[in-house]
Short mmCIF file of C-alpha atoms in Angstrom, two decimals:
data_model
loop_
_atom_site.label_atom_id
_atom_site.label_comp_id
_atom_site.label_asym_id
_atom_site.label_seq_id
_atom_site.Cartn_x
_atom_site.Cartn_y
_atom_site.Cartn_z
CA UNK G 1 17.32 -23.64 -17.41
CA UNK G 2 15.00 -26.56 -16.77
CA UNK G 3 12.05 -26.06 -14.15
CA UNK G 4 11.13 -28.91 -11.94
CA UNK G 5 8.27 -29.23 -9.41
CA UNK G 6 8.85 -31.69 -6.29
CA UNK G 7 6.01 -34.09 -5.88
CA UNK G 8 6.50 -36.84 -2.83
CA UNK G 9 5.39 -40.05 -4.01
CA UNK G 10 3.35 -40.54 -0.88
CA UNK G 11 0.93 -38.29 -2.60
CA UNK G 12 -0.61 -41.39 -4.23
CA UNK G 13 -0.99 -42.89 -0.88
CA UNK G 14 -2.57 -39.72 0.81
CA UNK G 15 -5.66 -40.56 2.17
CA UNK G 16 -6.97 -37.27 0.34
CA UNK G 17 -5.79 -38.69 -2.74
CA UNK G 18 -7.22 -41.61 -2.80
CA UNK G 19 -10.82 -40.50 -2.07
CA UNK G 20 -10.41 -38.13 -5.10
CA UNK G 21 -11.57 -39.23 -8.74
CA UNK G 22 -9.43 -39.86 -11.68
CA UNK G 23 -10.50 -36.17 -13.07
CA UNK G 24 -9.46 -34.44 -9.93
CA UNK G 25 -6.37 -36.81 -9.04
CA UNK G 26 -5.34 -35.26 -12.76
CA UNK G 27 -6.32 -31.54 -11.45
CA UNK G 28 -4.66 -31.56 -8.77
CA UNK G 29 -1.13 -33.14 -10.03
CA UNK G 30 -2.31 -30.24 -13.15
CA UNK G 31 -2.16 -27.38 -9.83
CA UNK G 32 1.26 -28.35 -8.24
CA UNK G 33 3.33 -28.59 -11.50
CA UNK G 34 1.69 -26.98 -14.36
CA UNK G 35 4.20 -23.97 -16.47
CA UNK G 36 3.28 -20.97 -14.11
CA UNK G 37 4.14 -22.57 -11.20
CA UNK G 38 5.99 -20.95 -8.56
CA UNK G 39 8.55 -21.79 -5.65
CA UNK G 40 5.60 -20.58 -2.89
CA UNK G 41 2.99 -21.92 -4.60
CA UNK G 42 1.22 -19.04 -5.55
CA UNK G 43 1.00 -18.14 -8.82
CA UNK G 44 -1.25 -16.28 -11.48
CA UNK G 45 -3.47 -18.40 -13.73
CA UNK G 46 -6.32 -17.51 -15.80
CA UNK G 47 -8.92 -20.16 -16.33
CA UNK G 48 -8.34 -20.04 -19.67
CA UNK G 49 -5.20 -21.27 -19.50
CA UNK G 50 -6.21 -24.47 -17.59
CA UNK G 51 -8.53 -25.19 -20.55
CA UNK G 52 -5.58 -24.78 -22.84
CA UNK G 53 -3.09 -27.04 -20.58
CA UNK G 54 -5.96 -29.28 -19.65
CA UNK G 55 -8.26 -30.38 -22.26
CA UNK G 56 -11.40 -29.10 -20.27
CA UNK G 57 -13.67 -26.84 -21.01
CA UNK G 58 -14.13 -23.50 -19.12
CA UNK G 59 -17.47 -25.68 -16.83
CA UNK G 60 -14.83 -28.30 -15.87
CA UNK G 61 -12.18 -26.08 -14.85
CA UNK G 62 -14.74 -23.83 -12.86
CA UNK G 63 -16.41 -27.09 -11.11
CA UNK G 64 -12.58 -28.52 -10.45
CA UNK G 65 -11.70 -24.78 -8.49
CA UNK G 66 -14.62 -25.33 -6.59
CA UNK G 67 -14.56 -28.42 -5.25
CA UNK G 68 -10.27 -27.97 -4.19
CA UNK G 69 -11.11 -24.48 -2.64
CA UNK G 70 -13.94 -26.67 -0.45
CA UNK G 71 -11.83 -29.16 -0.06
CA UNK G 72 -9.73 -26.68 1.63
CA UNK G 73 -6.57 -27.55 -1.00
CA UNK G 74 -6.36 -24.13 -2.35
CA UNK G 75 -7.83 -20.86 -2.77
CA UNK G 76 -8.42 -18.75 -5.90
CA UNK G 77 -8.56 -15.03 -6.50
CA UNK G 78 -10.82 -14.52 -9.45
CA UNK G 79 -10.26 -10.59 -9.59
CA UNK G 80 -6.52 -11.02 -9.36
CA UNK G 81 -6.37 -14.53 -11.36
CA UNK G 82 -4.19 -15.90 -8.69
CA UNK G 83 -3.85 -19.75 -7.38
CA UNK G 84 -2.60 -20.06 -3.99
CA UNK G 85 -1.91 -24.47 -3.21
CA UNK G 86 -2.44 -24.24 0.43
CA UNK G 87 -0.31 -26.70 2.06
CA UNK G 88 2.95 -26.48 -0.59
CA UNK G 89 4.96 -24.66 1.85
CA UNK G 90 4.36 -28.29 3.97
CA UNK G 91 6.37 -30.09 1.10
CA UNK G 92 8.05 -27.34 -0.50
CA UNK G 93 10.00 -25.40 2.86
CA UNK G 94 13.59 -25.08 2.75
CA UNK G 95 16.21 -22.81 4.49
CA UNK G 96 18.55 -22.88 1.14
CA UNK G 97 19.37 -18.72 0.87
CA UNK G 98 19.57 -18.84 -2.85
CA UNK G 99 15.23 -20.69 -2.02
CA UNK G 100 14.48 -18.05 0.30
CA UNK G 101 15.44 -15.68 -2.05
CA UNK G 102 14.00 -16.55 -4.65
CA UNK G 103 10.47 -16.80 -2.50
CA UNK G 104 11.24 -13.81 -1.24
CA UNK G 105 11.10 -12.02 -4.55
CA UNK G 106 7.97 -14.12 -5.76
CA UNK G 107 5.96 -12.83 -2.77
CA UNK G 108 6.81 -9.25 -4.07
CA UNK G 109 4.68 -9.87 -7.36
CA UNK G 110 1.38 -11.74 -5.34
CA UNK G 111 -1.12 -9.19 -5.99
CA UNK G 112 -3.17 -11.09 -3.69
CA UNK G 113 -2.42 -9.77 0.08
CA UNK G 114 -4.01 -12.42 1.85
CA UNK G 115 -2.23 -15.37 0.57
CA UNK G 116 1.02 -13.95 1.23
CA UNK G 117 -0.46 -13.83 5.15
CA UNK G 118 -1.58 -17.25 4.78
CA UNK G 119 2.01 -18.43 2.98
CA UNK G 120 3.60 -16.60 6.16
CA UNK G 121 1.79 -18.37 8.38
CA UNK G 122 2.42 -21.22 7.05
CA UNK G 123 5.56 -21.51 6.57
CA UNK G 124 6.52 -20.24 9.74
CA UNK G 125 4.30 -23.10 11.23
CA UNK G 126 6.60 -25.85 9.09
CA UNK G 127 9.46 -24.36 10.10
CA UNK G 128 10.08 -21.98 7.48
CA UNK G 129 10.99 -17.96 8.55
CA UNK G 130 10.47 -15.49 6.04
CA UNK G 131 13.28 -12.47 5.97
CA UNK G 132 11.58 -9.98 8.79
CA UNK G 133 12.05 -7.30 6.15
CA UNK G 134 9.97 -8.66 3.84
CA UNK G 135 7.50 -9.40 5.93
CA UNK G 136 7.25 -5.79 7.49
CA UNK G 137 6.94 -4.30 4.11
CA UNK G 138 4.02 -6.39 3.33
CA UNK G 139 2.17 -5.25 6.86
CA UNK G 140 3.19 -1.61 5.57
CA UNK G 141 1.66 -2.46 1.84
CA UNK G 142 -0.95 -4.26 3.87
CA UNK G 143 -1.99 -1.52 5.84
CA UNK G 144 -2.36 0.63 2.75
CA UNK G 145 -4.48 -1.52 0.73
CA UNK G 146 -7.08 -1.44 3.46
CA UNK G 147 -7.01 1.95 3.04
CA UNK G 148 -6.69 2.76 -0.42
CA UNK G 149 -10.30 2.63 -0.98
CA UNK G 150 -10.62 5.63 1.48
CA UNK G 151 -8.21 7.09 0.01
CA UNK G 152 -8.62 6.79 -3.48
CA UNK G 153 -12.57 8.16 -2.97
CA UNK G 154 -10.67 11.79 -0.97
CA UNK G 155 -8.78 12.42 -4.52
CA UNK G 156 -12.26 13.33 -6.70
CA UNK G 157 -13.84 15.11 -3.88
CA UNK G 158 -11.40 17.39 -2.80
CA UNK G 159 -10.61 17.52 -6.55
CA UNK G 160 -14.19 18.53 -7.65
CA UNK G 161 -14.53 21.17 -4.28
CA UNK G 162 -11.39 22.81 -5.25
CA UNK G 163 -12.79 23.79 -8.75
CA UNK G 164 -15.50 24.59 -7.53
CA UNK G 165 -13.89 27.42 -4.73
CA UNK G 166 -11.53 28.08 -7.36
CA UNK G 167 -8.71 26.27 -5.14
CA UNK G 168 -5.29 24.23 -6.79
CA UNK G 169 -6.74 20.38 -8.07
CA UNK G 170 -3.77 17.84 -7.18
CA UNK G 171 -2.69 15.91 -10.17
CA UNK G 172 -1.17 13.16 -7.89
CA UNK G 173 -0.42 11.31 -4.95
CA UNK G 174 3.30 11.46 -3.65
CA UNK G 175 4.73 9.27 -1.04
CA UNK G 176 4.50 12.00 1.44
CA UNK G 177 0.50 12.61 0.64
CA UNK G 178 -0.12 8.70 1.11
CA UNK G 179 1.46 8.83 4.05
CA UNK G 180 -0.37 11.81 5.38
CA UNK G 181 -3.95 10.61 4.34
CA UNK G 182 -3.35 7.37 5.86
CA UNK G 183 -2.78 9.13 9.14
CA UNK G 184 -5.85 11.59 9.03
CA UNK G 185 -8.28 8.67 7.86
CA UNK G 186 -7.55 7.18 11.09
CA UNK G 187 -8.31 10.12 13.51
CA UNK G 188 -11.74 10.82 14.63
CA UNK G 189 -11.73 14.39 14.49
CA UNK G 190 -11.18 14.72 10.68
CA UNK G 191 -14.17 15.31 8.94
CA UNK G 192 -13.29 16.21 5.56
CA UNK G 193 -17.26 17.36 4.72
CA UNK G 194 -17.11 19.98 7.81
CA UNK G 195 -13.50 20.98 6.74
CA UNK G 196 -14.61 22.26 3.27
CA UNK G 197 -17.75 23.74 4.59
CA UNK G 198 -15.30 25.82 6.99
CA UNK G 199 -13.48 26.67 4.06
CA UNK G 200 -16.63 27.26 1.92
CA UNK G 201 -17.23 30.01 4.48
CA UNK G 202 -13.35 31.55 5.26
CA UNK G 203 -12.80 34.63 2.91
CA UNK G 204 -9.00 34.48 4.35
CA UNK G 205 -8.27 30.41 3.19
CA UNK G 206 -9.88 30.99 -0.26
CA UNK G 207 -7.04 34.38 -0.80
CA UNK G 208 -9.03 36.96 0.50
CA UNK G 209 -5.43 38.20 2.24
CA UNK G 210 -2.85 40.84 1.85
CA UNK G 211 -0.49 37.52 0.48
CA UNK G 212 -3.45 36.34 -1.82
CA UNK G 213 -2.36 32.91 -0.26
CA UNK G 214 -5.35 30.20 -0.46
CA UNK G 215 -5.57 26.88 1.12
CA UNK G 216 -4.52 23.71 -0.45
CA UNK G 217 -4.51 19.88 -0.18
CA UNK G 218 -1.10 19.70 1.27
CA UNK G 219 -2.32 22.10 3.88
CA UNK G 220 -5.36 20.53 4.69
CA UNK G 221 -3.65 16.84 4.96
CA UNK G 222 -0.09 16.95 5.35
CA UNK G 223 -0.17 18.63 8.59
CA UNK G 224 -1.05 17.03 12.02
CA UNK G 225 -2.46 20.60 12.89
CA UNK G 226 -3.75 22.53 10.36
CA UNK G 227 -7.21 21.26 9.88
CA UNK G 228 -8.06 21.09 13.41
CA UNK G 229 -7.55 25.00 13.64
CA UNK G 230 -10.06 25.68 10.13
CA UNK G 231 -12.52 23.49 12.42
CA UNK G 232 -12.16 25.22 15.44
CA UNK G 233 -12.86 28.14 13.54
CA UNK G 234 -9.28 29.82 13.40
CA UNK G 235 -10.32 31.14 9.99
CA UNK G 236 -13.94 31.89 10.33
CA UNK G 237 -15.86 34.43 8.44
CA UNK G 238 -15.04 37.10 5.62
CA UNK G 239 -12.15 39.03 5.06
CA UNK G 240 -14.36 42.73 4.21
CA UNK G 241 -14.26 44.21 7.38
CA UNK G 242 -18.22 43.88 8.50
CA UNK G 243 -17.13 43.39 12.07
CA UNK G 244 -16.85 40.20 15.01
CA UNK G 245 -14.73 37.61 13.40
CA UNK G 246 -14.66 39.39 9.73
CA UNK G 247 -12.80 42.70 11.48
CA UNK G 248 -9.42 43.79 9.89
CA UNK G 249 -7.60 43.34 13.40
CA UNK G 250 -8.57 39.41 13.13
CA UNK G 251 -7.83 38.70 9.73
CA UNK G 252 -4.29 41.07 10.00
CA UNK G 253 -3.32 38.64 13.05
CA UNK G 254 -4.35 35.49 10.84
CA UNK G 255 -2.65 37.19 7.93
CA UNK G 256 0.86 37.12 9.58
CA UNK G 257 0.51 33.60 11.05
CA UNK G 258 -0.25 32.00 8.12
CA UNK G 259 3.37 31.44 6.80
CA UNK G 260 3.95 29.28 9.88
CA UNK G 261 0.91 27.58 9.65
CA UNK G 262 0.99 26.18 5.94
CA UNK G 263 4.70 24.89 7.00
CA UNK G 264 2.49 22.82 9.76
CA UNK G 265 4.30 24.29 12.68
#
């Protein structure tokens, strides 16, 4: 099926336009209907493609980005490789379903989080509306991504402590784990550096115990409870009997508490 791009002809009267040069008049009609293209107007483009498609050489195409993302016309994503035209939702808007669909689905694929929050806004200011859905699953994706960073740097340390205490490594990061590490990286009181020096120092959490049960990730992260009580010292000292917190009465009463405890209750 044919692909066509909808260009008013009042661009060539814009008065944009006509303060442009021939080379970027050619650019810019190059941006809006060139073969990767999309209904939103974002779409992934390596330079090197726009030296295929274009004729100019890699210098051209970098000046020609340069001078439309000051000129406020678009933006590009270098990393990502992604062209975002600024102002097509302007010209481009339309309440069809089988359109809104179909934009719908594109804005799945931007890897680019920012334009699709610009493209929102946007279109929502020329009288376009987004399905709510979508646009709540991108706040949720959102929200990770300005996490994942965080997140991503807990994996290796907790990874490389755990072999070092001899505790279980986690081999990957489920839904419910994302979820959970989102929600500690937010409160105050976690402090994942005092948390494994706790443990560092609790016979009981590293299987010193009648069940020879040892602390884990899931334990440490996935409950809203858990690590509070290894900072407030619920776990304290060795499990050999020397007396204070390291007496058999305290570590039998921690013993039989423990099965509730790794459940997060």
């Amino acid at each position: 099926m044919a692909v066509y791009r909808q260009v008013h002809i009042s661009f060539w009267q814009d008065t944009f336009v006509l303060s442009l040069t021939p080379e970027e008049k050619f650019f810019y009609i190059y941006l809006m209907t060139n073969s990767k293209t999309t209904q939103c107007g974002i779409y992934e483009i390596p330079e090197q493609i726009m030296v295929v498609e274009t004729g100019y050489n890699i210098e051209t195409i970098n000046k020609l980005l340069s001078k439309f993302i000051k000129y406020g016309k678009i933006d590009y994503n270098k990393k990502n490789r992604e062209l975002f035209l600024i102002n097509w939702a302007k010209y481009n808007c339309s309440n069809s379903p089988k359109i809104k669909t179909r934009i719908e689905n594109e804005l799945k694929s931007v890897k680019t989080r920012d334009f699709i929050d610009k493209y929102i806004e946007s279109s929502i200011e020329y009288g376009y509306s987004i399905d709510t859905q979508t646009q709540r699953e991108r706040e949720e994706e959102r929200e990770y991504n300005n996490n994942d960073k965080e997140i991503d740097s807990i994996i290796p340390v907790w990874n490389t402590f755990a072999k070092l205490i001899n505790l279980t490594q986690i081999m990957k990061l489920t839904p419910k784990r994302i979820a959970s590490l989102k929600q500690r990286i937010k409160e105050p009181e976690f402090k994942l550096e005092l948390i494994m020096q706790k443990i560092k120092m609790s016979d009981f959490l590293q299987g010193k115990n009648k069940q020879g049960w040892k602390v884990d990730f899931d334990f440490v992260f996935c409950s809203k409870n858990n690590y509070i009580k290894i900072l407030e010292g619920k776990y304290d000292g060795t499990n050999n009997g020397n007396g204070g917190a390291t007496s058999q009465g305290l570590a039998a009463i921690v013993s039989r508490r423990f099965e509730r405890e790794q459940k997060g209750d």
